[in-house]
XYZ file of N, CA and C in Angstrom:
855
model
N -46.041 1.988 -35.662
C -46.422 1.231 -34.458
C -45.983 -0.205 -34.573
N -46.182 -0.729 -35.771
C -45.736 -2.105 -35.985
C -44.232 -2.190 -35.863
N -43.569 -1.154 -36.441
C -42.108 -1.138 -36.352
C -41.641 -1.098 -34.894
N -42.306 -0.298 -34.095
C -41.927 -0.201 -32.687
C -42.109 -1.537 -31.967
N -43.227 -2.215 -32.257
C -43.475 -3.519 -31.633
C -42.416 -4.541 -32.032
N -42.041 -4.501 -33.296
C -40.985 -5.427 -33.767
C -39.678 -5.143 -33.049
N -39.382 -3.845 -32.874
C -38.136 -3.486 -32.172
C -38.137 -3.983 -30.751
N -39.294 -3.849 -30.084
C -39.389 -4.316 -28.689
C -39.221 -5.825 -28.615
N -39.861 -6.503 -29.571
C -39.741 -7.969 -29.585
C -38.298 -8.409 -29.794
N -37.610 -7.737 -30.694
C -36.203 -8.081 -30.938
C -35.351 -7.834 -29.702
N -35.625 -6.737 -28.996
C -34.882 -6.426 -27.782
C -35.087 -7.492 -26.726
N -36.363 -7.901 -26.532
C -36.666 -8.951 -25.556
C -35.999 -10.247 -25.938
N -36.059 -10.589 -27.241
C -35.432 -11.832 -27.722
C -33.920 -11.803 -27.509
N -33.329 -10.619 -27.733
C -31.887 -10.488 -27.534
C -31.500 -10.668 -26.077
N -32.282 -10.070 -25.171
C -32.008 -10.226 -23.748
C -32.142 -11.668 -23.313
N -33.145 -12.382 -23.896
C -33.349 -13.791 -23.568
C -32.143 -14.613 -24.007
N -31.624 -14.348 -25.203
C -30.460 -15.088 -25.709
C -29.239 -14.821 -24.853
N -29.057 -13.539 -24.477
C -27.898 -13.178 -23.663
C -27.925 -13.906 -22.328
N -29.129 -13.924 -21.712
C -29.268 -14.595 -20.419
C -29.032 -16.083 -20.552
N -29.525 -16.692 -21.639
C -29.355 -18.125 -21.839
C -27.894 -18.478 -22.015
N -27.160 -17.650 -22.807
C -25.731 -17.910 -23.030
C -24.952 -17.787 -21.734
N -25.324 -16.787 -20.929
C -24.619 -16.575 -19.665
C -24.843 -17.761 -18.733
N -26.089 -18.263 -18.669
C -26.392 -19.416 -17.832
C -25.594 -20.633 -18.287
N -25.440 -20.790 -19.586
C -24.710 -21.938 -20.125
C -23.247 -21.894 -19.707
N -22.694 -20.671 -19.627
C -21.284 -20.515 -19.249
C -21.066 -20.851 -17.780
N -21.994 -20.484 -16.928
C -21.829 -20.693 -15.483
C -21.848 -22.171 -15.128
N -22.753 -22.944 -15.706
C -22.886 -24.368 -15.413
C -22.850 -24.630 -13.903
N -23.880 -24.189 -13.176
C -23.841 -24.281 -11.712
C -23.705 -25.700 -11.183
N -24.297 -26.694 -11.855
C -24.185 -28.070 -11.364
C -22.735 -28.550 -11.435
N -22.074 -28.190 -12.547
C -20.674 -28.598 -12.707
C -19.806 -27.938 -11.653
N -20.056 -26.667 -11.372
C -19.273 -25.960 -10.365
C -19.488 -26.589 -8.988
N -20.709 -26.942 -8.673
C -21.006 -27.576 -7.390
C -20.308 -28.922 -7.290
N -20.238 -29.641 -8.407
C -19.592 -30.944 -8.399
C -18.113 -30.826 -8.080
N -17.481 -29.772 -8.635
C -16.062 -29.574 -8.393
C -15.774 -29.329 -6.916
N -16.728 -28.757 -6.242
C -16.538 -28.449 -4.835
C -16.926 -29.616 -3.933
N -17.412 -30.709 -4.527
C -17.948 -31.799 -3.729
C -16.994 -32.980 -3.597
N -15.780 -32.877 -4.140
C -14.794 -33.940 -3.998
C -13.405 -33.326 -4.095
N -12.496 -33.810 -3.268
C -11.132 -33.306 -3.341
C -10.144 -34.415 -3.008
N -8.891 -34.171 -3.368
C -7.830 -35.158 -3.218
C -6.990 -34.894 -1.982
N -6.440 -35.977 -1.440
C -5.388 -35.904 -0.427
C -4.217 -36.729 -0.944
N -3.107 -36.066 -1.252
C -1.915 -36.730 -1.793
C -0.797 -36.635 -0.779
N -0.240 -37.777 -0.380
C 0.823 -37.788 0.613
C 2.177 -37.426 0.027
N 3.114 -37.111 0.905
C 4.482 -36.805 0.489
C 5.177 -38.087 0.034
N 5.842 -38.084 -1.116
C 6.543 -39.297 -1.584
C 7.598 -39.754 -0.588
N 7.733 -41.077 -0.432
C 8.746 -41.581 0.495
C 10.156 -41.318 -0.028
N 10.311 -41.251 -1.344
C 11.568 -40.848 -1.973
C 11.223 -39.713 -2.925
N 11.847 -38.558 -2.719
C 11.445 -37.368 -3.448
C 12.075 -37.198 -4.810
N 12.732 -38.243 -5.327
C 13.346 -38.168 -6.649
C 13.553 -39.578 -7.178
N 13.831 -39.679 -8.471
C 14.227 -40.939 -9.088
C 15.748 -40.976 -9.177
N 16.339 -42.068 -8.692
C 17.799 -42.198 -8.662
C 18.298 -42.710 -10.011
N 18.849 -41.810 -10.805
C 19.388 -42.173 -12.115
C 20.531 -43.178 -12.000
N 21.289 -43.083 -10.895
C 22.410 -43.999 -10.697
C 21.997 -45.428 -10.399
N 20.724 -45.633 -10.080
C 20.200 -46.969 -9.812
C 18.915 -47.145 -10.627
N 19.025 -46.948 -11.930
C 17.887 -46.827 -12.824
C 16.907 -47.990 -12.690
N 17.406 -49.217 -12.665
C 16.529 -50.390 -12.672
C 15.734 -50.560 -11.390
N 16.202 -49.961 -10.291
C 15.546 -50.169 -8.998
C 14.931 -48.902 -8.411
N 15.095 -47.777 -9.078
C 14.600 -46.510 -8.535
C 13.071 -46.486 -8.553
N 12.481 -46.065 -7.437
C 11.023 -45.963 -7.366
C 10.631 -45.007 -6.249
N 9.359 -44.635 -6.232
C 8.833 -43.776 -5.182
C 7.379 -44.161 -4.924
N 6.948 -43.969 -3.679
C 5.585 -44.312 -3.270
C 4.959 -43.135 -2.539
N 3.700 -42.837 -2.855
C 2.967 -41.816 -2.118
C 1.518 -42.275 -1.959
N 0.871 -41.766 -0.921
C -0.505 -42.159 -0.641
C -1.477 -41.297 -1.442
N -2.617 -41.905 -1.776
C -3.666 -41.217 -2.538
C -5.008 -41.470 -1.852
N -5.745 -40.399 -1.627
C -7.093 -40.533 -1.102
C -7.971 -39.465 -1.759
N -9.255 -39.745 -1.841
C -10.208 -38.799 -2.409
C -11.428 -38.738 -1.516
N -11.864 -37.549 -1.214
C -12.974 -37.323 -0.293
C -14.165 -36.770 -1.063
N -15.292 -37.466 -0.996
C -16.518 -36.976 -1.615
C -17.402 -36.304 -0.584
N -18.104 -35.275 -0.992
C -19.004 -34.541 -0.100
C -20.328 -34.278 -0.805
N -21.367 -34.026 -0.016
C -22.659 -33.659 -0.587
C -23.264 -34.729 -1.467
N -23.062 -35.993 -1.102
C -23.637 -37.077 -1.874
C -22.780 -37.559 -3.030
N -21.645 -36.929 -3.248
C -20.739 -37.350 -4.322
C -19.816 -38.438 -3.784
N -19.709 -39.545 -4.508
C -18.802 -40.625 -4.119
C -17.680 -40.729 -5.144
N -16.487 -41.158 -4.662
C -15.321 -41.321 -5.526
C -14.974 -42.797 -5.577
N -14.942 -43.363 -6.778
C -14.678 -44.795 -6.923
C -13.199 -45.103 -7.123
N -12.460 -44.218 -7.781
C -11.045 -44.470 -8.051
C -10.372 -43.177 -8.457
N -9.035 -43.215 -8.477
C -8.245 -42.056 -8.913
C -7.265 -42.520 -9.979
N -7.339 -41.912 -11.143
C -6.405 -42.206 -12.225
C -5.176 -41.308 -12.094
N -4.015 -41.864 -12.387
C -2.756 -41.119 -12.290
C -2.259 -40.820 -13.699
N -2.004 -39.555 -13.957
C -1.569 -39.064 -15.262
C -0.171 -38.475 -15.101
N 0.721 -38.700 -16.078
C 2.093 -38.214 -15.945
C 2.514 -37.419 -17.171
N 3.319 -36.386 -16.914
C 4.011 -35.612 -17.946
C 5.518 -35.798 -17.744
N 6.282 -35.653 -18.819
C 7.744 -35.728 -18.729
C 8.343 -34.457 -19.312
N 9.274 -33.838 -18.555
C 9.978 -32.656 -19.052
C 11.449 -32.979 -19.204
N 11.971 -32.825 -20.416
C 13.376 -33.092 -20.715
C 14.218 -31.897 -20.271
N 15.212 -32.145 -19.413
C 16.007 -31.057 -18.851
C 16.964 -30.441 -19.864
N 17.258 -31.157 -20.943
C 18.196 -30.648 -21.946
C 17.462 -29.820 -22.996
N 16.360 -30.344 -23.511
C 15.608 -29.636 -24.552
C 14.537 -28.719 -23.981
N 14.198 -28.920 -22.691
C 13.136 -28.158 -22.021
C 11.760 -28.428 -22.635
N 11.621 -29.553 -23.324
C 10.355 -29.925 -23.956
C 9.561 -30.832 -23.017
N 8.275 -30.507 -22.839
C 7.381 -31.341 -22.022
C 6.480 -32.164 -22.922
N 6.357 -33.458 -22.600
C 5.466 -34.346 -23.339
C 4.460 -34.969 -22.384
N 3.349 -35.396 -22.935
C 2.273 -35.957 -22.138
C 0.978 -35.240 -22.466
N -0.123 -35.552 -21.793
C -0.205 -36.488 -20.660
C -0.298 -37.939 -21.104
N 0.168 -38.831 -20.206
C 0.081 -40.274 -20.415
C -0.511 -40.897 -19.158
N -1.482 -41.794 -19.321
C -2.046 -42.509 -18.181
C -1.036 -43.538 -17.687
N -0.755 -43.519 -16.378
C 0.295 -44.379 -15.829
C -0.233 -45.395 -14.823
N -1.501 -45.253 -14.393
C -2.048 -46.214 -13.440
C -3.292 -45.693 -12.756
N -3.883 -46.542 -11.910
C -5.112 -46.206 -11.193
C -5.022 -46.699 -9.760
N -5.491 -45.877 -8.846
C -5.649 -46.299 -7.448
C -7.123 -46.643 -7.279
N -7.422 -47.941 -7.206
C -8.806 -48.392 -7.204
C -9.399 -48.579 -5.838
N -8.565 -48.631 -4.820
C -9.042 -48.779 -3.448
C -8.538 -47.592 -2.639
N -9.461 -46.802 -2.142
C -9.113 -45.551 -1.468
C -9.408 -45.629 0.024
N -8.510 -45.120 0.882
C -7.183 -44.609 0.526
C -6.248 -45.750 0.123
N -5.222 -45.407 -0.654
C -4.283 -46.420 -1.100
C -2.944 -45.801 -1.435
N -1.948 -46.647 -1.639
C -0.616 -46.199 -2.007
C -0.404 -46.396 -3.503
N 0.326 -45.477 -4.094
C 0.690 -45.598 -5.503
C 2.213 -45.630 -5.597
N 2.736 -46.709 -6.167
C 4.181 -46.857 -6.346
C 4.507 -46.797 -7.828
N 5.494 -45.977 -8.167
C 5.900 -45.835 -9.557
C 7.416 -45.989 -9.649
N 7.872 -46.804 -10.568
C 9.312 -46.992 -10.786
C 9.783 -46.072 -11.905
N 11.064 -45.778 -11.897
C 11.643 -44.970 -12.963
C 11.562 -45.714 -14.293
N 11.735 -47.022 -14.249
C 11.641 -47.833 -15.469
C 10.261 -47.668 -16.106
N 9.192 -47.766 -15.297
C 7.831 -47.673 -15.830
C 7.498 -46.249 -16.274
N 7.971 -45.259 -15.512
C 7.722 -43.869 -15.899
C 8.384 -43.564 -17.239
N 9.607 -44.045 -17.417
C 10.311 -43.825 -18.681
C 9.624 -44.568 -19.825
N 9.225 -45.816 -19.554
C 8.590 -46.634 -20.597
C 7.285 -46.013 -21.089
N 6.598 -45.278 -20.227
C 5.352 -44.634 -20.634
C 5.572 -43.648 -21.770
N 6.806 -43.160 -21.898
C 7.146 -42.223 -22.972
C 8.117 -42.843 -23.983
N 8.230 -44.196 -23.916
C 9.136 -44.929 -24.813
C 10.581 -44.464 -24.675
N 10.982 -44.166 -23.443
C 12.343 -43.723 -23.157
C 13.167 -44.868 -22.596
N 14.411 -44.977 -23.026
C 15.350 -45.927 -22.460
C 16.160 -45.237 -21.370
N 16.991 -46.003 -20.685
C 17.844 -45.420 -19.652
C 18.714 -44.307 -20.229
N 19.222 -44.506 -21.430
C 20.087 -43.505 -22.061
C 19.330 -42.228 -22.399
N 18.004 -42.324 -22.563
C 17.191 -41.160 -22.920
C 16.855 -40.280 -21.718
N 16.973 -40.835 -20.521
C 16.593 -40.117 -19.305
C 17.803 -39.372 -18.763
N 17.647 -38.075 -18.545
C 18.751 -37.225 -18.115
C 18.591 -36.808 -16.656
N 19.726 -36.587 -16.006
C 19.682 -35.962 -14.693
C 19.060 -34.574 -14.851
N 18.075 -34.275 -14.026
C 17.362 -33.004 -14.129
C 16.012 -33.110 -14.815
N 15.742 -34.233 -15.510
C 14.408 -34.461 -16.066
C 13.386 -34.483 -14.924
N 12.137 -34.153 -15.241
C 11.078 -34.164 -14.228
C 9.895 -34.977 -14.737
N 9.432 -35.911 -13.900
C 8.174 -36.611 -14.137
C 7.137 -35.991 -13.201
N 6.056 -35.459 -13.798
C 5.059 -34.696 -13.049
C 3.733 -35.456 -13.090
N 3.235 -35.850 -11.904
C 2.054 -36.707 -11.804
C 0.828 -35.892 -11.389
N -0.248 -36.020 -12.185
C -1.530 -35.387 -11.906
C -2.587 -36.465 -11.662
N -3.772 -36.039 -11.222
C -4.769 -37.011 -10.769
C -6.164 -36.649 -11.273
N -6.918 -37.676 -11.681
C -8.308 -37.523 -12.098
C -9.175 -38.425 -11.230
N -10.187 -37.844 -10.597
C -11.099 -38.609 -9.748
C -12.280 -39.117 -10.561
N -12.537 -40.407 -10.472
C -13.732 -40.991 -11.088
C -14.831 -41.007 -10.035
N -15.868 -40.201 -10.254
C -16.887 -39.991 -9.231
C -18.276 -40.308 -9.764
N -19.219 -40.227 -8.866
C -20.617 -40.480 -9.236
C -21.199 -39.379 -10.103
N -20.475 -38.254 -10.254
C -20.940 -37.179 -11.135
C -20.000 -36.981 -12.316
N -19.116 -37.956 -12.537
C -18.208 -37.866 -13.679
C -16.760 -37.733 -13.252
N -15.911 -37.443 -14.215
C -14.471 -37.295 -13.967
C -14.170 -35.883 -13.503
N -13.504 -35.785 -12.344
C -13.145 -34.480 -11.788
C -11.631 -34.369 -11.686
N -11.117 -33.198 -12.007
C -9.680 -32.938 -11.931
C -9.474 -31.708 -11.070
N -8.895 -31.903 -9.892
C -8.577 -30.772 -9.023
C -7.710 -31.263 -7.889
N -7.049 -30.338 -7.242
C -6.103 -30.713 -6.204
C -6.688 -30.726 -4.815
N -7.737 -29.950 -4.586
C -8.342 -29.916 -3.262
C -7.644 -28.935 -2.341
N -8.226 -28.655 -1.194
C -7.708 -27.628 -0.287
C -6.508 -28.073 0.536
N -6.244 -29.372 0.621
C -5.189 -29.836 1.522
C -4.117 -30.628 0.789
N -4.063 -30.523 -0.525
C -3.092 -31.328 -1.258
C -2.590 -30.570 -2.484
N -1.361 -30.854 -2.906
C -0.866 -30.243 -4.138
C -1.610 -30.807 -5.351
N -1.614 -30.060 -6.428
C -2.267 -30.536 -7.637
C -1.459 -31.627 -8.317
N -0.168 -31.716 -8.027
C 0.659 -32.713 -8.683
C 1.775 -33.165 -7.761
N 2.441 -34.248 -8.152
C 3.642 -34.739 -7.473
C 4.766 -34.706 -8.494
N 5.796 -33.926 -8.212
C 6.944 -33.809 -9.110
C 8.084 -34.682 -8.599
N 8.577 -35.565 -9.465
C 9.718 -36.414 -9.121
C 10.836 -36.144 -10.120
N 11.843 -35.349 -9.719
C 12.962 -35.096 -10.616
C 13.893 -36.306 -10.684
N 14.668 -36.392 -11.744
C 15.674 -37.439 -11.888
C 16.983 -36.904 -11.325
N 17.489 -37.567 -10.317
C 18.714 -37.123 -9.662
C 19.499 -38.359 -9.252
N 20.433 -38.185 -8.325
C 21.246 -39.312 -7.858
C 21.575 -39.146 -6.389
N 21.725 -40.263 -5.721
C 22.225 -40.264 -4.351
C 23.745 -40.146 -4.400
N 24.302 -39.267 -3.594
C 25.760 -39.137 -3.507
C 26.155 -39.095 -2.038
N 27.009 -40.037 -1.630
C 27.412 -40.132 -0.232
C 28.858 -40.626 -0.174
N 29.786 -39.776 -0.611
C 31.195 -40.187 -0.723
C 32.060 -39.724 0.440
N 31.538 -38.866 1.300
C 32.358 -38.320 2.380
C 32.831 -39.428 3.308
N 34.101 -39.338 3.740
C 34.643 -40.317 4.671
C 36.116 -40.572 4.441
N 36.627 -41.577 5.137
C 38.044 -41.936 5.069
C 38.255 -43.077 4.077
N 39.374 -42.995 3.334
C 39.683 -43.970 2.293
C 41.161 -44.370 2.342
N 41.426 -45.611 1.953
C 42.777 -46.035 1.603
C 42.947 -45.756 0.119
N 44.044 -45.053 -0.232
C 44.231 -44.610 -1.609
C 45.514 -45.202 -2.172
N 45.390 -45.965 -3.230
C 46.559 -46.502 -3.937
C 46.642 -45.855 -5.302
N 47.796 -45.234 -5.577
C 47.980 -44.504 -6.827
C 49.104 -45.143 -7.637
N 48.827 -45.364 -8.902
C 49.840 -45.825 -9.855
C 50.146 -44.659 -10.786
N 51.424 -44.261 -10.844
C 51.803 -43.060 -11.578
C 52.228 -43.389 -12.999
N 51.746 -42.557 -13.934
C 52.162 -42.688 -15.325
C 53.395 -41.872 -15.631
N 53.513 -40.714 -14.972
C 54.707 -39.885 -15.134
C 54.851 -38.936 -13.960
N 56.100 -38.789 -13.471
C 56.514 -37.674 -12.622
C 58.036 -37.624 -12.663
N 58.628 -36.661 -11.999
C 60.061 -36.387 -12.151
C 60.971 -37.458 -11.555
N 60.458 -38.365 -10.730
C 61.337 -39.259 -9.989
C 61.139 -40.737 -10.310
N 60.376 -41.016 -11.366
C 60.259 -42.408 -11.796
C 61.609 -42.919 -12.274
N 61.937 -44.225 -12.057
C 60.999 -45.287 -11.642
C 60.751 -45.370 -10.137
N 61.447 -44.564 -9.299
C 61.117 -44.543 -7.872
C 59.713 -43.977 -7.675
N 59.038 -44.411 -6.604
C 57.707 -43.936 -6.251
C 56.723 -44.164 -7.408
N 56.819 -45.367 -7.984
C 55.923 -45.712 -9.102
C 54.502 -45.947 -8.628
N 54.355 -46.445 -7.413
C 53.037 -46.590 -6.783
C 53.148 -46.125 -5.342
N 52.024 -45.765 -4.783
C 52.019 -45.356 -3.387
C 50.643 -45.577 -2.795
N 50.601 -46.022 -1.522
C 49.350 -46.189 -0.792
C 49.368 -45.284 0.426
N 48.306 -44.521 0.578
C 48.185 -43.597 1.691
C 46.727 -43.547 2.121
N 46.392 -42.674 3.050
C 44.998 -42.469 3.455
C 44.584 -41.052 3.092
N 43.302 -40.881 2.855
C 42.775 -39.556 2.509
C 41.351 -39.434 3.002
N 40.980 -38.222 3.331
C 39.594 -37.935 3.704
C 38.920 -37.164 2.579
N 37.773 -37.661 2.152
C 36.939 -36.931 1.202
C 35.918 -36.141 2.012
N 35.897 -34.830 1.786
C 35.069 -33.922 2.583
C 33.905 -33.407 1.738
N 32.697 -33.466 2.288
C 31.509 -32.956 1.608
C 31.528 -31.431 1.628
N 31.416 -30.818 0.443
C 31.412 -29.364 0.335
C 30.047 -28.820 -0.083
N 29.197 -29.674 -0.615
C 27.884 -29.255 -1.092
C 27.181 -30.454 -1.688
N 26.045 -30.222 -2.334
C 25.263 -31.311 -2.906
C 26.039 -31.976 -4.038
N 26.631 -33.159 -3.751
C 27.424 -33.878 -4.741
C 28.800 -33.317 -4.968
N 29.192 -32.302 -4.186
C 30.486 -31.634 -4.349
C 31.403 -32.004 -3.186
N 32.640 -32.404 -3.518
C 33.575 -32.898 -2.508
C 34.968 -32.303 -2.736
N 35.792 -32.378 -1.669
C 37.180 -31.943 -1.775
C 38.091 -32.983 -1.138
N 39.337 -32.988 -1.580
C 40.370 -33.838 -0.991
C 41.649 -33.011 -0.920
N 42.399 -33.152 0.181
C 43.565 -32.296 0.416
C 44.731 -32.617 -0.514
N 44.866 -33.885 -0.917
C 45.963 -34.254 -1.821
C 45.462 -35.248 -2.852
N 45.103 -34.732 -4.009
C 44.565 -35.554 -5.076
C 45.657 -36.361 -5.775
N 46.929 -36.074 -5.441
C 48.052 -36.742 -6.108
C 48.401 -38.090 -5.495
N 47.698 -38.473 -4.438
C 47.987 -39.762 -3.814
C 49.303 -39.811 -3.060
N 49.812 -38.662 -2.650
C 51.050 -38.602 -1.871
C 52.220 -37.995 -2.607
N 52.167 -37.915 -3.916
C 53.283 -37.364 -4.691
C 53.567 -35.918 -4.315
N 52.513 -35.099 -4.144
C 52.668 -33.685 -3.823
C 52.627 -33.407 -2.321
N 52.438 -34.430 -1.494
C 52.353 -34.238 -0.046
C 53.659 -33.667 0.492
N 53.574 -33.049 1.688
C 54.759 -32.419 2.273
C 55.899 -33.403 2.453
N 55.584 -34.674 2.749
C 56.628 -35.680 2.921
C 56.803 -36.544 1.674
N 56.188 -36.167 0.556
C 56.330 -36.900 -0.695
C 57.471 -36.356 -1.535
N 57.763 -36.964 -2.667
C 58.873 -36.529 -3.519
C 58.788 -35.062 -3.931
N 57.612 -34.574 -4.307
C 57.496 -33.181 -4.718
C 57.534 -32.236 -3.523
N 57.054 -32.694 -2.363
C 57.147 -31.886 -1.167
C 58.596 -31.657 -0.786
N 59.404 -32.717 -0.841
C 60.823 -32.617 -0.494
C 61.583 -31.775 -1.514
N 61.302 -31.979 -2.805
C 62.076 -31.315 -3.862
C 61.568 -29.918 -4.176
N 60.258 -29.712 -4.138
C 59.687 -28.451 -4.625
C 58.853 -27.697 -3.591
N 58.714 -28.247 -2.393
C 58.021 -27.539 -1.324
C 56.506 -27.582 -1.398
N 55.942 -28.531 -2.149
C 54.483 -28.651 -2.187
C 53.969 -29.269 -0.890
N 52.730 -29.020 -0.577
C 52.121 -29.582 0.635
C 50.867 -30.383 0.310
N 50.697 -30.742 -0.941
C 49.523 -31.490 -1.374
C 49.022 -30.947 -2.705
N 48.037 -31.623 -3.240
C 47.375 -31.184 -4.464
C 45.877 -31.101 -4.158
N 45.447 -29.992 -3.517
C 44.036 -29.892 -3.161
C 43.170 -29.805 -4.411
N 42.037 -30.498 -4.378
C 41.168 -30.516 -5.546
C 39.724 -30.709 -5.106
N 38.816 -30.030 -5.800
C 37.377 -30.158 -5.569
C 36.762 -30.839 -6.777
N 35.920 -31.861 -6.532
C 35.336 -32.608 -7.638
C 33.843 -32.816 -7.407
N 33.179 -33.214 -8.480
C 31.731 -33.394 -8.470
C 31.388 -34.845 -8.759
N 30.438 -35.376 -7.991
C 29.912 -36.718 -8.237
C 28.493 -36.584 -8.752
N 28.287 -36.948 -10.024
C 26.949 -36.948 -10.610
C 26.642 -38.360 -11.081
N 25.787 -39.034 -10.336
C 25.371 -40.388 -10.699
C 26.574 -41.295 -10.907
N 27.493 -41.264 -9.942
C 28.674 -42.127 -9.920
C 29.704 -41.785 -10.992
N 29.570 -40.623 -11.590
C 30.569 -40.135 -12.539
C 31.316 -38.967 -11.896
N 32.651 -39.065 -11.843
C 33.477 -38.053 -11.198
C 33.995 -37.075 -12.249
N 33.855 -35.784 -11.947
C 34.349 -34.765 -12.872
C 34.817 -33.554 -12.089
N 35.653 -32.743 -12.727
C 36.086 -31.490 -12.126
C 36.564 -30.531 -13.211
N 36.539 -29.235 -12.877
C 37.036 -28.179 -13.763
C 37.753 -27.137 -12.917
N 38.573 -26.315 -13.569
C 39.232 -25.168 -12.925
C 40.070 -25.568 -11.714
N 40.784 -26.667 -11.828
C 41.675 -27.133 -10.764
C 43.111 -27.120 -11.299
N 44.095 -26.927 -10.398
C 45.473 -26.804 -10.878
C 46.476 -27.184 -9.804
N 47.707 -27.483 -10.250
C 48.856 -27.597 -9.354
C 49.654 -26.300 -9.491
N 50.836 -26.154 -8.861
C 51.560 -24.874 -8.950
C 52.010 -24.493 -10.360
N 51.929 -25.436 -11.320
C 52.504 -25.167 -12.637
C 51.490 -25.200 -13.781
N 50.252 -25.513 -13.490
C 49.261 -25.539 -14.564
C 48.002 -26.265 -14.164
N 47.095 -26.380 -15.126
C 45.798 -27.008 -14.872
C 45.938 -28.504 -14.642
N 45.079 -29.034 -13.774
C 44.959 -30.478 -13.578
C 43.579 -30.890 -14.074
N 43.558 -31.836 -14.994
C 42.319 -32.210 -15.676
C 42.129 -33.723 -15.609
N 40.913 -34.218 -15.890
C 40.744 -35.667 -16.009
C 41.610 -36.212 -17.136
N 42.272 -37.327 -16.880
C 43.145 -37.947 -17.878
C 42.327 -38.425 -19.060
N 42.747 -38.043 -20.255
C 42.024 -38.419 -21.462
C 41.956 -39.938 -21.585
N 40.756 -40.477 -21.697
C 40.561 -41.914 -21.812
C 40.625 -42.654 -20.495
N 40.818 -41.932 -19.391
C 40.931 -42.582 -18.085
C 39.579 -42.858 -17.448
N 39.596 -43.553 -16.314
C 38.391 -43.892 -15.569
C 38.189 -42.893 -14.445
N 37.009 -42.328 -14.378
C 36.642 -41.419 -13.288
C 35.212 -41.743 -12.867
N 35.108 -42.676 -11.928
C 33.777 -43.173 -11.586
C 33.765 -43.791 -10.198
N 32.532 -44.056 -9.725
C 32.302 -44.722 -8.443
C 31.622 -46.053 -8.713
N 32.129 -47.109 -8.107
C 31.455 -48.402 -8.191
C 30.269 -48.359 -7.224
N 29.025 -48.404 -7.718
C 27.872 -48.254 -6.832
C 27.701 -49.398 -5.844
N 28.328 -50.541 -6.111
C 28.209 -51.701 -5.227
C 29.233 -51.649 -4.106
N 30.499 -51.418 -4.445
C 31.577 -51.444 -3.454
C 31.891 -50.081 -2.868
N 31.501 -49.002 -3.557
C 31.853 -47.669 -3.103
C 33.271 -47.262 -3.452
N 33.987 -48.098 -4.201
C 35.358 -47.784 -4.606
C 35.336 -46.694 -5.672
N 36.178 -45.678 -5.483
C 36.273 -44.554 -6.411
C 37.583 -44.660 -7.188
N 37.503 -44.542 -8.491
C 38.701 -44.533 -9.341
C 38.769 -43.196 -10.057
N 39.914 -42.505 -9.908
C 40.104 -41.225 -10.594
C 41.413 -41.269 -11.381
N 41.354 -40.711 -12.565
C 42.521 -40.646 -13.451
C 42.795 -39.171 -13.728
N 43.945 -38.681 -13.296
C 44.224 -37.252 -13.343
C 45.488 -36.958 -14.143
N 45.560 -35.730 -14.676
C 46.687 -35.307 -15.506
C 46.956 -33.826 -15.245
N 48.185 -33.479 -14.905
C 48.573 -32.089 -14.663
C 49.325 -31.576 -15.888
N 48.755 -30.556 -16.522
C 49.237 -30.120 -17.826
C 50.589 -29.408 -17.792
N 50.958 -28.816 -16.628
C 52.206 -28.051 -16.569
C 53.422 -28.844 -17.014
N 53.633 -30.016 -16.377
C 54.788 -30.855 -16.707
C 54.410 -32.308 -16.971
N 53.126 -32.600 -17.023
C 52.689 -33.921 -17.455
C 52.532 -34.965 -16.368
N 52.610 -34.585 -15.102
C 52.380 -35.562 -14.041
C 50.981 -36.149 -14.204
N 50.877 -37.466 -14.008
C 49.568 -38.098 -14.102
C 49.566 -39.405 -13.331
N 48.386 -39.861 -12.993
C 48.267 -41.105 -12.254
C 46.822 -41.564 -12.175
N 46.652 -42.792 -11.715
C 45.344 -43.371 -11.471
C 45.265 -43.710 -9.994
N 44.322 -43.105 -9.295
C 44.165 -43.318 -7.852
C 42.889 -44.086 -7.573
N 43.023 -45.123 -6.754
C 41.875 -45.953 -6.384
C 41.593 -45.744 -4.902
N 40.385 -45.218 -4.596
C 39.973 -44.916 -3.223
C 39.072 -46.038 -2.715
N 39.517 -46.737 -1.687
C 38.747 -47.820 -1.094
C 38.232 -47.389 0.271
N 36.923 -47.399 0.490
C 36.385 -46.960 1.787
C 36.965 -47.775 2.933
N 37.296 -47.091 4.006
C 37.811 -47.796 5.186
C 36.679 -48.424 5.984
């Protein structure tokens, strides 16, 4: 009988412990608090950081926090993570600032975002992502959630503005072709055509040498040297391009870039078949 009573007592004690542990896991007050405040995050005015303008790149978005059921929000802390596009490694979190007056705007520069992770301009790659999260400081403690009407984070990738399409005056200085010293330089016009995001084409990349009325057009029947190239943060590159006799590649040691101030494009090209090469300078009209 005593044994039976002890067994019953142990069973009751076990049920009491189980119920207590379950109650501890639920934490109803904490759950209610999470439902009593939420964030409103606006769309960034610039949806990326411009790597080509590192010192001046920035973005601004609005931040607001709504308290309900007696919960008040005093401020919102901004937390950032960084993901390296080359190594695919994410670092963080790092506190990057606070919005103390709500609603308010939060402005972040690429310089400051990079500095938060001790990164220099050379350390930041095109394709990197800075991911911003938010913590609400409230009358019931620190709350982290996105709310029903806002994303949980703001992602700002590192990219570049590219706007090269248009008409240009093109002056080309030739290093080698079949008719030198005649036609050592030539000035013509060319249209750069947008083919995709940062991708462009030009009908005659030779600056007139391969044009129908140029020396190679007259002698060999060419009608131009069509070429498609890529602009990534004011750096010009291309692959898998050719003339009738072989591949055309960037000239080793040459300049292939865009001046971000003047918009002048300089390309240095080399055709491997017979060694034609030149430096073409594109000046916006």
